[in-house]
GROMACS .gro file of N, CA and C in nm:
model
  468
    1UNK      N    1   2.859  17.964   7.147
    1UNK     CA    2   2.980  17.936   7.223
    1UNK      C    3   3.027  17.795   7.185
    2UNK      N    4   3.131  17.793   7.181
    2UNK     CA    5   3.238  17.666   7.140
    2UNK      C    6   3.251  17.560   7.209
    3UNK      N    7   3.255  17.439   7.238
    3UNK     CA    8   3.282  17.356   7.338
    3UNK      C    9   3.428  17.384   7.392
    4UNK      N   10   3.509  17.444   7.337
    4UNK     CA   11   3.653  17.460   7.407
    4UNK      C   12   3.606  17.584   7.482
    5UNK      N   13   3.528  17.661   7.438
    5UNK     CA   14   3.510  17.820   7.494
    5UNK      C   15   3.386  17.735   7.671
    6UNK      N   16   3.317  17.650   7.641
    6UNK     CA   17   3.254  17.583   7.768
    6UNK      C   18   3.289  17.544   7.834
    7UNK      N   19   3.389  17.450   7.802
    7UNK     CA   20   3.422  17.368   7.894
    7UNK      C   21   3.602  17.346   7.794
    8UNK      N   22   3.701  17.418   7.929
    8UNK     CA   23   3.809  17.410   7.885
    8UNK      C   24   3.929  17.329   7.918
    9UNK      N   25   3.844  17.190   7.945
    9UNK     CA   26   3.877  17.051   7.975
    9UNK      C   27   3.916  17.004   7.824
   10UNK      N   28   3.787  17.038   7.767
   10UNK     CA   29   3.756  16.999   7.638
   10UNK      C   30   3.841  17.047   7.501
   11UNK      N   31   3.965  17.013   7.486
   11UNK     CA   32   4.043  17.116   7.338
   11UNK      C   33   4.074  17.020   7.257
   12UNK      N   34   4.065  17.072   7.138
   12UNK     CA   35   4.106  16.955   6.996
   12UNK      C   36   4.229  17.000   6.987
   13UNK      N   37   4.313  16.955   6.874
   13UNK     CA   38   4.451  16.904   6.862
   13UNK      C   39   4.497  17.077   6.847
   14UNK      N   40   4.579  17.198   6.895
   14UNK     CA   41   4.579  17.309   6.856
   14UNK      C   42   4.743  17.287   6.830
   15UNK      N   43   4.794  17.335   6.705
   15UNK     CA   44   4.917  17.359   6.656
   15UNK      C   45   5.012  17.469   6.745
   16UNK      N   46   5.120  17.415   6.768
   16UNK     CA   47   5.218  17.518   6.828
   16UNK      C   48   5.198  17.575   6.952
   17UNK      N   49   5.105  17.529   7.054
   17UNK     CA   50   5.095  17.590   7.157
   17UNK      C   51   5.161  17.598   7.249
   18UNK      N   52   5.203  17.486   7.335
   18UNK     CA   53   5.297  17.454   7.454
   18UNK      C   54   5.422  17.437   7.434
   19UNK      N   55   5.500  17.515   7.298
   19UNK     CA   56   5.628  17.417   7.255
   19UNK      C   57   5.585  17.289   7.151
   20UNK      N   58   5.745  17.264   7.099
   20UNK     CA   59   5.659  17.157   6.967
   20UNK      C   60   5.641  17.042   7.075
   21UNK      N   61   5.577  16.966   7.039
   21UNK     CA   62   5.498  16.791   7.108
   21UNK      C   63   5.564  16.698   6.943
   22UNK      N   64   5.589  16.775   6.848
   22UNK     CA   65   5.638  16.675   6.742
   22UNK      C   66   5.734  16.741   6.636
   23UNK      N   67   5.827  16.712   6.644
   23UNK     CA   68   5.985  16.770   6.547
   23UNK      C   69   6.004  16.674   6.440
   24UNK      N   70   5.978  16.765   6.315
   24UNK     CA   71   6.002  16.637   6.182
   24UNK      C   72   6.157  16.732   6.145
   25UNK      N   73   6.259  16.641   6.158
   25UNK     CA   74   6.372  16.694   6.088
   25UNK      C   75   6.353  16.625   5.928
   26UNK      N   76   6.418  16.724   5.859
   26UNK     CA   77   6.441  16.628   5.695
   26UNK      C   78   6.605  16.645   5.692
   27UNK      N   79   6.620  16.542   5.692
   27UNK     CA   80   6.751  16.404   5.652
   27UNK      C   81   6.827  16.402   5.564
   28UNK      N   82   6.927  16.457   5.514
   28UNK     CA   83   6.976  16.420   5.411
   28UNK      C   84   7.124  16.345   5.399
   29UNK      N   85   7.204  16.352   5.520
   29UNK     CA   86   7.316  16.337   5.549
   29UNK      C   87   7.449  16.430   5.527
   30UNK      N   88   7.358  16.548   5.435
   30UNK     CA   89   7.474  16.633   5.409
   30UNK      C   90   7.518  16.686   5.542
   31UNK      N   91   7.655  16.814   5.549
   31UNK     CA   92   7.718  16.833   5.645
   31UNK      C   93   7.587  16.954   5.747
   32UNK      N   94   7.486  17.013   5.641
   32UNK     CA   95   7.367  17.117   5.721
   32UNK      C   96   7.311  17.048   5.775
   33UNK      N   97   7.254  16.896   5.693
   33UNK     CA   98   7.093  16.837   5.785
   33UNK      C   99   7.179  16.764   5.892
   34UNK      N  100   7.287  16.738   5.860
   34UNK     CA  101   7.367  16.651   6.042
   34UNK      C  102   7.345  16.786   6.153
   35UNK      N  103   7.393  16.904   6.112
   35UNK     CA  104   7.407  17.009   6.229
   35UNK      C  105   7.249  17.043   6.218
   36UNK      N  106   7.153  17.033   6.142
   36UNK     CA  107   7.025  17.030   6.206
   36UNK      C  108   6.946  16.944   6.267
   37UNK      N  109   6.998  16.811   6.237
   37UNK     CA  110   6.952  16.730   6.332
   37UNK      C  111   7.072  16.652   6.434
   38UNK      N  112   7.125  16.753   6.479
   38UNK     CA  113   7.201  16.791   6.633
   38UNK      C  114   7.126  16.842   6.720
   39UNK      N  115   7.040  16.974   6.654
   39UNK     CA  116   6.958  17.089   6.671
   39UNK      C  117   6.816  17.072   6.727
   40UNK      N  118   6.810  17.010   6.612
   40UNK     CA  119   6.651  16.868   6.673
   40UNK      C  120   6.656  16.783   6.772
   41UNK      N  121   6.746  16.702   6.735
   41UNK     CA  122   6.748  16.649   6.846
   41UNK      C  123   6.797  16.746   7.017
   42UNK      N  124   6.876  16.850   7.043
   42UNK     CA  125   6.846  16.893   7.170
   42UNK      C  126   6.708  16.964   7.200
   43UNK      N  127   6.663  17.002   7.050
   43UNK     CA  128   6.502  17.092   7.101
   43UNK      C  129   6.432  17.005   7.150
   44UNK      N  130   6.426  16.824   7.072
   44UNK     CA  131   6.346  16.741   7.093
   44UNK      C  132   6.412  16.694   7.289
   45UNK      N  133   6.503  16.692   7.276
   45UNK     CA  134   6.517  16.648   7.450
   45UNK      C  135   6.464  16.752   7.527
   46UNK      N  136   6.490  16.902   7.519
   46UNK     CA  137   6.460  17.007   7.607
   46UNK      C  138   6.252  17.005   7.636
   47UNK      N  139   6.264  16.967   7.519
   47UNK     CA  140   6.091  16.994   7.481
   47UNK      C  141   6.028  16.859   7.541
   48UNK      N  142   6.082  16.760   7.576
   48UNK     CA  143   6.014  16.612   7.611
   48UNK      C  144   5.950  16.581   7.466
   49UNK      N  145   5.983  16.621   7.324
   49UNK     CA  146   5.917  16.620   7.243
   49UNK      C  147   5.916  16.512   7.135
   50UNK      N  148   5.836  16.461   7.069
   50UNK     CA  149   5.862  16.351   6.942
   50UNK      C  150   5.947  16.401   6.834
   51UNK      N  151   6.062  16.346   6.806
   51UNK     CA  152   6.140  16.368   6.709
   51UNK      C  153   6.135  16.276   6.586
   52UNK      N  154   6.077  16.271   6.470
   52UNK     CA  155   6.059  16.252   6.354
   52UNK      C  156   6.162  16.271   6.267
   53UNK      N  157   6.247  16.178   6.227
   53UNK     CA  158   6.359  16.190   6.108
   53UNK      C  159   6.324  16.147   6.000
   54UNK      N  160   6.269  16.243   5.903
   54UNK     CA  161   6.247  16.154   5.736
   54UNK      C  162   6.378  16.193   5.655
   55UNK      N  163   6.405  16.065   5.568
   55UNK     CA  164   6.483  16.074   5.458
   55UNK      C  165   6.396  16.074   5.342
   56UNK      N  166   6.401  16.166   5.241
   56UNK     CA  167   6.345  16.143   5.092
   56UNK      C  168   6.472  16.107   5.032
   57UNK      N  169   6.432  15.976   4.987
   57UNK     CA  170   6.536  15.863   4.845
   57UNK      C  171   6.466  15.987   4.739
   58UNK      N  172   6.544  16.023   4.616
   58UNK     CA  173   6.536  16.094   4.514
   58UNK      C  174   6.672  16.023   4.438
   59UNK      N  175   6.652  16.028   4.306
   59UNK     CA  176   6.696  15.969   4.241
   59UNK      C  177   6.799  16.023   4.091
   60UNK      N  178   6.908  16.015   4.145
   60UNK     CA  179   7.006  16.133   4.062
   60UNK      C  180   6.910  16.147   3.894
   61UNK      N  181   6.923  16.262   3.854
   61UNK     CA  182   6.853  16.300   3.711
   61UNK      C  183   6.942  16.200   3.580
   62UNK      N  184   7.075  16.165   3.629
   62UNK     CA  185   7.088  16.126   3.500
   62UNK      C  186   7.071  16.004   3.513
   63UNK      N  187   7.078  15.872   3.628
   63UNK     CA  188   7.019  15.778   3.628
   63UNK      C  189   6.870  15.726   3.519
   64UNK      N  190   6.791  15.865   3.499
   64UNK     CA  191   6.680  15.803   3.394
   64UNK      C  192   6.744  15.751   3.276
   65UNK      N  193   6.894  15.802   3.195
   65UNK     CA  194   6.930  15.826   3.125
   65UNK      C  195   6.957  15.659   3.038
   66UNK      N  196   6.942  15.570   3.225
   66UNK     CA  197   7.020  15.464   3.168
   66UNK      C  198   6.900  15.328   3.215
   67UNK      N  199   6.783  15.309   3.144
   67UNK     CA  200   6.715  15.259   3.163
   67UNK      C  201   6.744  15.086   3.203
   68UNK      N  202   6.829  15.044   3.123
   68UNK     CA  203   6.892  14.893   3.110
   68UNK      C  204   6.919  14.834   3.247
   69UNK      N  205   6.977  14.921   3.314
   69UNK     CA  206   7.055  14.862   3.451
   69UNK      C  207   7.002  14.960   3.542
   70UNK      N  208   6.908  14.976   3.613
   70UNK     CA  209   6.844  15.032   3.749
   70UNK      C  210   6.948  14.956   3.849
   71UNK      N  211   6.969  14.835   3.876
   71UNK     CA  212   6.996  14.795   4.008
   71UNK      C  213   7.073  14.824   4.031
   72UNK      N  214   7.208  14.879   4.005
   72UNK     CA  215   7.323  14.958   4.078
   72UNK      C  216   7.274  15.069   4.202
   73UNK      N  217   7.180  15.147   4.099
   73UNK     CA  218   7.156  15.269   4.169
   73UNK      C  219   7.011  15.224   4.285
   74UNK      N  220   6.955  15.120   4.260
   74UNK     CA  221   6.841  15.056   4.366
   74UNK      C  222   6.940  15.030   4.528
   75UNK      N  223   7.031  14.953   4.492
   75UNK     CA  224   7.141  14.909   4.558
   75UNK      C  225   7.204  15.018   4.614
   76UNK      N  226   7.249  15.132   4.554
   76UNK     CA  227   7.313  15.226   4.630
   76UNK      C  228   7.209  15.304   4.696
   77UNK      N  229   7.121  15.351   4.636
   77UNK     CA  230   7.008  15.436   4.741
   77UNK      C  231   6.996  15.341   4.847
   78UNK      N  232   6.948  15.204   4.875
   78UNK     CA  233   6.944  15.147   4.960
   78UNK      C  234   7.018  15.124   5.068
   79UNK      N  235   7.187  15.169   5.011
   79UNK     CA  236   7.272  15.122   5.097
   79UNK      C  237   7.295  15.288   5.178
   80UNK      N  238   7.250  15.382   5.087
   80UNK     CA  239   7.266  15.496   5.162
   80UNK      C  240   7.167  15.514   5.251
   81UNK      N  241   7.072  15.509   5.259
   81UNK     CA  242   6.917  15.482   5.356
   81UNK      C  243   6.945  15.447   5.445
   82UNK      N  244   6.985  15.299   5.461
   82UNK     CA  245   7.045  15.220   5.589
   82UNK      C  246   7.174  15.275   5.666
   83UNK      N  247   7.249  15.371   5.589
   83UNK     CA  248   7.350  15.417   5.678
   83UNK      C  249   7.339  15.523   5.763
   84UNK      N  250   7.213  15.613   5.694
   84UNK     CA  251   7.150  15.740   5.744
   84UNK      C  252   7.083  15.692   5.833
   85UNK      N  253   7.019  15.542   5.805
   85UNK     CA  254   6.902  15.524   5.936
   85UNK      C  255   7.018  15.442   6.067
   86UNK      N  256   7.176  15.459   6.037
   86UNK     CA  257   7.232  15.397   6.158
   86UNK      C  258   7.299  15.508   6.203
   87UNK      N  259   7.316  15.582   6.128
   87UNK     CA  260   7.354  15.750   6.170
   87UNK      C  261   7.253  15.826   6.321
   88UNK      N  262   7.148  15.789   6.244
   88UNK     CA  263   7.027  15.866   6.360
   88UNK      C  264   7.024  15.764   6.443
   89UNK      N  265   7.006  15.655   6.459
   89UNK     CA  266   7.015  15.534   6.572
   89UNK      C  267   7.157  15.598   6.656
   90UNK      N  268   7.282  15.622   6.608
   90UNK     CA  269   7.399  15.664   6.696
   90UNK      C  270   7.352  15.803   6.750
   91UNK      N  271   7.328  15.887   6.696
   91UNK     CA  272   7.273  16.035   6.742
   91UNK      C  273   7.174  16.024   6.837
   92UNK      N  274   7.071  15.989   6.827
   92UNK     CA  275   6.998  15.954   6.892
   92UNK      C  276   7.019  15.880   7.035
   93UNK      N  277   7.090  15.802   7.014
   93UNK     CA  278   7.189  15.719   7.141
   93UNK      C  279   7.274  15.765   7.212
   94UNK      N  280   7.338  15.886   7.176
   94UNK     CA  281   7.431  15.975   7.194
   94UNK      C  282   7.374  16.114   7.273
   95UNK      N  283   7.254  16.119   7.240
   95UNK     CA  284   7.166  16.237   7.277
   95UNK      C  285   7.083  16.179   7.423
   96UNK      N  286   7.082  16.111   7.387
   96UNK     CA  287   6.961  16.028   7.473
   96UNK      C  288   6.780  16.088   7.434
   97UNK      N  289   6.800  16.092   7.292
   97UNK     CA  290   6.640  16.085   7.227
   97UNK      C  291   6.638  15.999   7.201
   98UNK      N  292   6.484  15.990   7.161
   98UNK     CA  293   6.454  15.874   7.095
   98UNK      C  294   6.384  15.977   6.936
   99UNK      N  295   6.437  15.841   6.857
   99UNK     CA  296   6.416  15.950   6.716
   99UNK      C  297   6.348  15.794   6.622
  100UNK      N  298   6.243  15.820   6.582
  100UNK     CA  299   6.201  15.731   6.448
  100UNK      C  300   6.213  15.790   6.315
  101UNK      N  301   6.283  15.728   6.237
  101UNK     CA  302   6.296  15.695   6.104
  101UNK      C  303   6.251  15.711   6.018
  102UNK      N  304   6.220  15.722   5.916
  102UNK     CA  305   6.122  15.740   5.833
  102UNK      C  306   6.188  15.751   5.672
  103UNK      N  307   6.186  15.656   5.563
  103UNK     CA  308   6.296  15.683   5.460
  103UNK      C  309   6.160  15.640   5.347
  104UNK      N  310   6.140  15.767   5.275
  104UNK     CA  311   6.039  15.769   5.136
  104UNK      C  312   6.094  15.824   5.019
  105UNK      N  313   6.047  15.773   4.902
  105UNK     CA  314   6.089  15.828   4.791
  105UNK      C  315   6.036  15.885   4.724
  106UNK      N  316   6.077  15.999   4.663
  106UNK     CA  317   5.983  16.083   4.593
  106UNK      C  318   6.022  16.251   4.591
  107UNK      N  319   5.962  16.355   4.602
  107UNK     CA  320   6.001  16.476   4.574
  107UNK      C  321   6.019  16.508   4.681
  108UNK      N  322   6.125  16.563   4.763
  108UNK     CA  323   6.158  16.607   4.876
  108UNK      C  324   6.074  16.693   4.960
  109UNK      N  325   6.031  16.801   4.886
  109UNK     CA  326   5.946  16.907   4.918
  109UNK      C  327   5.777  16.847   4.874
  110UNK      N  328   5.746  16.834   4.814
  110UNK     CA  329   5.586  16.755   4.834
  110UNK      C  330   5.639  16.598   4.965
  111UNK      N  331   5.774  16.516   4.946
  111UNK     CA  332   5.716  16.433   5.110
  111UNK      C  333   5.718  16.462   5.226
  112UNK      N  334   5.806  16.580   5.221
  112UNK     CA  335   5.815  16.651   5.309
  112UNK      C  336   5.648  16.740   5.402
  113UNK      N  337   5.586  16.770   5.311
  113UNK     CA  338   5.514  16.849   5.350
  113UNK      C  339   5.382  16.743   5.365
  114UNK      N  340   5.415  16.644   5.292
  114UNK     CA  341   5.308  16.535   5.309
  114UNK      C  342   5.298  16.479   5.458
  115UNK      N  343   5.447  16.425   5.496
  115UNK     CA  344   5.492  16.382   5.597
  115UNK      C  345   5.438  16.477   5.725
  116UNK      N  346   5.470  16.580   5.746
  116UNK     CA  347   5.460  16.701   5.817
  116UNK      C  348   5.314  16.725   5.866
  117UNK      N  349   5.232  16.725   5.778
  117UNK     CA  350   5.085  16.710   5.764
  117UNK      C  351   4.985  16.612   5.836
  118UNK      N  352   5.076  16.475   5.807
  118UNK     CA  353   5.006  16.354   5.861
  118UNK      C  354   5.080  16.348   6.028
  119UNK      N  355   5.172  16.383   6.041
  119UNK     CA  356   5.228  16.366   6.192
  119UNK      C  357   5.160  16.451   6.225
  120UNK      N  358   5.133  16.592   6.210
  120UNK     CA  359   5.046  16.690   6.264
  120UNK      C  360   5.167  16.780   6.357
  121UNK      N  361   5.310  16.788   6.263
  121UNK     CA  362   5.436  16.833   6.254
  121UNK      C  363   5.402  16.986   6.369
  122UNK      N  364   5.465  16.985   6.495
  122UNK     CA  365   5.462  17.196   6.563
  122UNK      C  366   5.589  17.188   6.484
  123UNK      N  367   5.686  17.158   6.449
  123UNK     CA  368   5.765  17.238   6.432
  123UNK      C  369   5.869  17.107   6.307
  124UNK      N  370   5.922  17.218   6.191
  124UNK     CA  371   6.018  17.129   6.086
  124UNK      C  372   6.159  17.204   6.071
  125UNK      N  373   6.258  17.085   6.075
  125UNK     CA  374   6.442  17.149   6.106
  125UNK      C  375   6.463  17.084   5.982
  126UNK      N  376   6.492  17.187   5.880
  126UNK     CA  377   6.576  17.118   5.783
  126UNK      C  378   6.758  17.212   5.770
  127UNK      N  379   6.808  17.122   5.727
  127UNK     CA  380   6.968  17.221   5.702
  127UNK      C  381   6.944  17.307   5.570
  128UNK      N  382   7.046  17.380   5.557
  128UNK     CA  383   7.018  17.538   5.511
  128UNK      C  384   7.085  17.441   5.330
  129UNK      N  385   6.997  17.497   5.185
  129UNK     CA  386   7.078  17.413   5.104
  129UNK      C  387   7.285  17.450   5.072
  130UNK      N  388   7.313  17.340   5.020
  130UNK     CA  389   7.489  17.430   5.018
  130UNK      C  390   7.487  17.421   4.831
  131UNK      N  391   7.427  17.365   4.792
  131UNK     CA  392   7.375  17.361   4.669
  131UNK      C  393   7.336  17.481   4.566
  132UNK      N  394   7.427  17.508   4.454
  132UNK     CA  395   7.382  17.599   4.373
  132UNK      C  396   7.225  17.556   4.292
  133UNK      N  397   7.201  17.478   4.312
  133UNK     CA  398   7.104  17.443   4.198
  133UNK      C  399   6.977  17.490   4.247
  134UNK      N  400   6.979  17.490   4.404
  134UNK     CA  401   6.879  17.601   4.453
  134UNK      C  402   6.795  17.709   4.431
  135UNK      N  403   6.930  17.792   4.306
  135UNK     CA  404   6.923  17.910   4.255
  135UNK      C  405   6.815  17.893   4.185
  136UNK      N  406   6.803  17.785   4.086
  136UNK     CA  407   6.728  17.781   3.958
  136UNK      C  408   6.586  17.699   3.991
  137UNK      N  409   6.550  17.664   4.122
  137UNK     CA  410   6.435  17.590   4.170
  137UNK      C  411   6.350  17.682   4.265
  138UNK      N  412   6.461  17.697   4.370
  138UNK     CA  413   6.446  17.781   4.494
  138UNK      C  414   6.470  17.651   4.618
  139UNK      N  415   6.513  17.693   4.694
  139UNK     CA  416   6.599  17.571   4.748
  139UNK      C  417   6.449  17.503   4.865
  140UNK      N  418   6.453  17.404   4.918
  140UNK     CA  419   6.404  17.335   4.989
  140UNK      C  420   6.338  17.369   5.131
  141UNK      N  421   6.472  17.451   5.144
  141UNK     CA  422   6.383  17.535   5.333
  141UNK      C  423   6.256  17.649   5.274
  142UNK      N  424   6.342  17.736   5.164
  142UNK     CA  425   6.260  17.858   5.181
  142UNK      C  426   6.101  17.803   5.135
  143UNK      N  427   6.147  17.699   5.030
  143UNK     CA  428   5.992  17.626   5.000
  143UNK      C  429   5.886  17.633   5.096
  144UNK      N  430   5.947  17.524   5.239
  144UNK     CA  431   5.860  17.489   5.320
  144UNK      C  432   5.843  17.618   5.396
  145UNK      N  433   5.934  17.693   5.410
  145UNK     CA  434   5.898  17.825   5.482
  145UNK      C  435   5.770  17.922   5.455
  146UNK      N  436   5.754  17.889   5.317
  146UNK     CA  437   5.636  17.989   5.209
  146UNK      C  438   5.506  17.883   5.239
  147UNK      N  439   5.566  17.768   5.211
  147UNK     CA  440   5.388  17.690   5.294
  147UNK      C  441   5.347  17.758   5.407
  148UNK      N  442   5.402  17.789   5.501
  148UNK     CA  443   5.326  17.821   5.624
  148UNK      C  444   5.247  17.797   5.652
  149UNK      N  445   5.300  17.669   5.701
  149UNK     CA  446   5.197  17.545   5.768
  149UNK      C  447   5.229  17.532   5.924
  150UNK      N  448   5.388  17.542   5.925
  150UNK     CA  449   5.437  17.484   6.038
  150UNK      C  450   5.569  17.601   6.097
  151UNK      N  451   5.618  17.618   6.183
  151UNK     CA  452   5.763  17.707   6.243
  151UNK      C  453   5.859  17.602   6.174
  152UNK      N  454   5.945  17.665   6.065
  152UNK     CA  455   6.050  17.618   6.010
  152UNK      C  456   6.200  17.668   6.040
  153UNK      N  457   6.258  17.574   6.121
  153UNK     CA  458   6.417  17.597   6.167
  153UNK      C  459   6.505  17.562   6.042
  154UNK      N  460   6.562  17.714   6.003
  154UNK     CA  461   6.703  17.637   5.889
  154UNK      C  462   6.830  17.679   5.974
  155UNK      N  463   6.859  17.529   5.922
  155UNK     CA  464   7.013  17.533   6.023
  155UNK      C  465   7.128  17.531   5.939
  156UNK      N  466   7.234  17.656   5.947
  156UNK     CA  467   7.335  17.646   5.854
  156UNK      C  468   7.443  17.513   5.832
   0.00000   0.00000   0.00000
């Protein structure tokens, strides 16, 4: 017999039980991840729940192209980061959640799932892609959907 099965004072961390306790939205600013993290944020108020906003910085493909001058595009990812992270500060203010931040760089779908992992994520809201290029990858939600790790909300 189990110590949770003995004594049922006693339970370790169990995924998804009571409603989420932690909402990782992923961020992008397009017009889906704003109406999903609208979405998040009321699940996260209804739920009393932690709302988690990550942005993944990714870095346009043809930018490698032009090795000489990085800092334009250092400068603009940066300046887009900070506007997304004053975006969710107004939403958030507006909602009356409270939402932390979170802006990493790297492959959307591996920080994503990295991210998700280490919070110990019940539940992930990403917007639905509007992106053809989807076609030829497989787009970003259905990704995390096939992990089945976590209840994944795609929001059109």
């Amino acid at each position: 017999m189990s110590e949770s099965q003995r004594n049922p004072e006693h339970r370790g961390f169990e995924l998804g039980t009571d409603g989420p306790r932690v909402i990782m939205l992923g961020f992008d600013g397009s017009p889906t991840s704003v109406r999903a993290g609208a979405y998040a944020a009321g699940l996260a108020r209804r739920q009393r729940a932690r709302l988690v906003v990550v942005h993944v910085e990714t870095s346009p493909a043809l930018s490698l192209l032009v090795p000489d001058r990085p800092w334009p595009l250092e400068e603009t990812m940066t300046a887009l980061t900070e506007e997304l992270r004053s975006q969710v500060e107004a939403g958030a203010g507006h909602t009356g959640v409270d939402a932390e931040f979170i802006a990493v760089r790297g492959d959307p779908y591996g920080e994503l799932t990295r991210i998700a992992t280490e919070l110990r994520a019940d539940a992930v809201v990403v917007g639905a892609s509007a992106g053809a290029g989807h076609r030829l990858m497989g787009s970003l939600a259905v990704r995390l959907v096939r992990a089945g790790r976590w209840p994944v909300t795609v929001v059109p």
